[in-house]
């Protein structure tokens, strides 16, 4: 057979040669037969692999060309340390054959995209095939009370990626979708499946948590009528049913399937899921579905705004004075039907909805408009979440700066509720500095003030852009400044949030880039932009140098254009230097640091112009050899030596009743279980690793306790403070009638004999208040108090400087808190 074939091929070759010669115009050149060769291919061409796991197989094939029949030697290149391949990094392939290769990723490989190359050679021939290997965090098996090491990516779900076109225009809400993406108030197709499909993009950027739009079922009809353009709740803040998933984000039956699938994919890659939850309101009370709320489906709503015989809603005017706490909590935010959280059914509905999300493995919550729901009730809402499992909560308390009239109330709220806050004062300071060329002192002063006032500044959730304000690039289209802002955001104290698309430099400047023009459809998923790469670098640093998550903040050098900030956690130090000037270099002299006396390369490898510095010995406060910082330069120098002793950087939550799970985080705890003390009580750890210990709050009296760990070999840690509540919290409305008159700055406060009411203290921070007096001399306030507990309480009048100007006479009032639901108690001021 073989012999027979040869003449056949020769005949064909001869014919081709003849034809070729003819076409060439009668020349006599003989073209040699095409040389045998090979090409290497690899499939799939991209892989997402979590730390501690093994990838699916990549099929590497040596494709034979022109009868190539040799053997190809293949070498795998580009694997980072900690990633092993199977087969080995070199193997041979016979022509036409293939080899399966898997990658096993170790526990500490950086979250990033790695270009892996299969290089094949055979004699003088060569060919290569590329695979993009994305390493993500290890799969998550449990929720955590510590979020400080995370980098959050905020996604407006509808505007991110359309992973499932079948849900774009669902029948129950038909017409609210705009395929042309020209009506900015309609759905554009992004969904939960889309987020799931972009998990590698997120992981490769070092993202470890996503904050998604409220995913609950929103109203099904437009809030506008023709000839006006239709308008739909693509943003998710107009709930009609908080127990189901919006059909545009999931499926036509409003099931949890797409949600669960996305959460599972995120967790598989070490990415936590933060749900935006809005307990303040349902939906517009004057259009669309007129505020009506359904309870997990059904034909009729369980709550209607009009009529509202049971009082599910407040029916007050629109908020006009954003400095008035009564208006903020009890009036109407724009036109959004304002839920009455003190109504037992609404209280239960909201808490059950939150619990349902926890049962669907949500890791944390961004609480929308906490300033507008009832503050005292918010405490019980947070308590429900903390009681159910480790979680993290941060509220949206919008304010312009630390001079805001309610700034004191904001940190009092965070410190006593256990719910952290979005850091609006720092966001506006950063926007002013980077977009309006403000003075760096503005940022520095804000950090100093907030660090003094917030019990856990490292838990503040920081940002420079969000979905409610123009993107930085709309305010000032300056990529350098965006990069500088991002590095500071990611290095600064607090948990950073990157708004989707900032890494692609998205902006639409129509109407100044205000909502909705800041909610642009994601146009590209380019993993090579400078912003994408620097976010990844800084996110990795948050994993490897605990100074970012747990450290103190110290300004080391400052002028209007230059900010040099040091973060320090015991021996771990990160020093970042930014010069935001367009033109001016600055000589940096007299700079001191806690970095030890050696040289430090720029951690960003010059990505933003950084360079090496030299530190000399100054006995701890060490001089940096003077250098010039060119305009638009950012440098990051860092060191994270092994911990000499156990070092606690975090406890979360900061408070809770006996029996709830708390998380201690830091480093050097040892891999063998050690011991812990909760005050003078031994702490029983339910899990123990070198960086994280969880335990159940022991059965001790309420109050404040120091918590300390000791390693198995006897080394003791620093202490952190935890406040034990008297019990799980129930919201109660306290009313006092006939209170004494108040002068400007004075207000009535509530105090009582439980830690939840300030343990009988009458400082403005410890006592509950200021109470509210829409109808003086009657004052009222909502406070969350221990379920089933007999409590004693009194009222006091306190001036703005903290002076107590009147107290009640006689014995304290007594009240037994209901064991579930909500409560009310009303008394007369005792003269
Ligand atoms: C604040 C949210 O961030 C905003 O987008 C929303 O419209 C309002 N709260 C009302 O839910
Ligand atoms: Ca809907």
Coordinates of C-alpha atoms in Angstrom, one line a residue, residues 641-647 715:
X641 CA 8.5 40.3 58.5
X642 CA 7.3 37.1 60.2
X643 CA 5.4 37.9 63.4
X644 CA 7.4 37.4 66.5
X645 CA 4.3 36.9 68.7
X646 CA 0.6 36.5 68.2
X647 CA -0.8 39.9 67.0
X715 CA 3.2 33.6 73.6

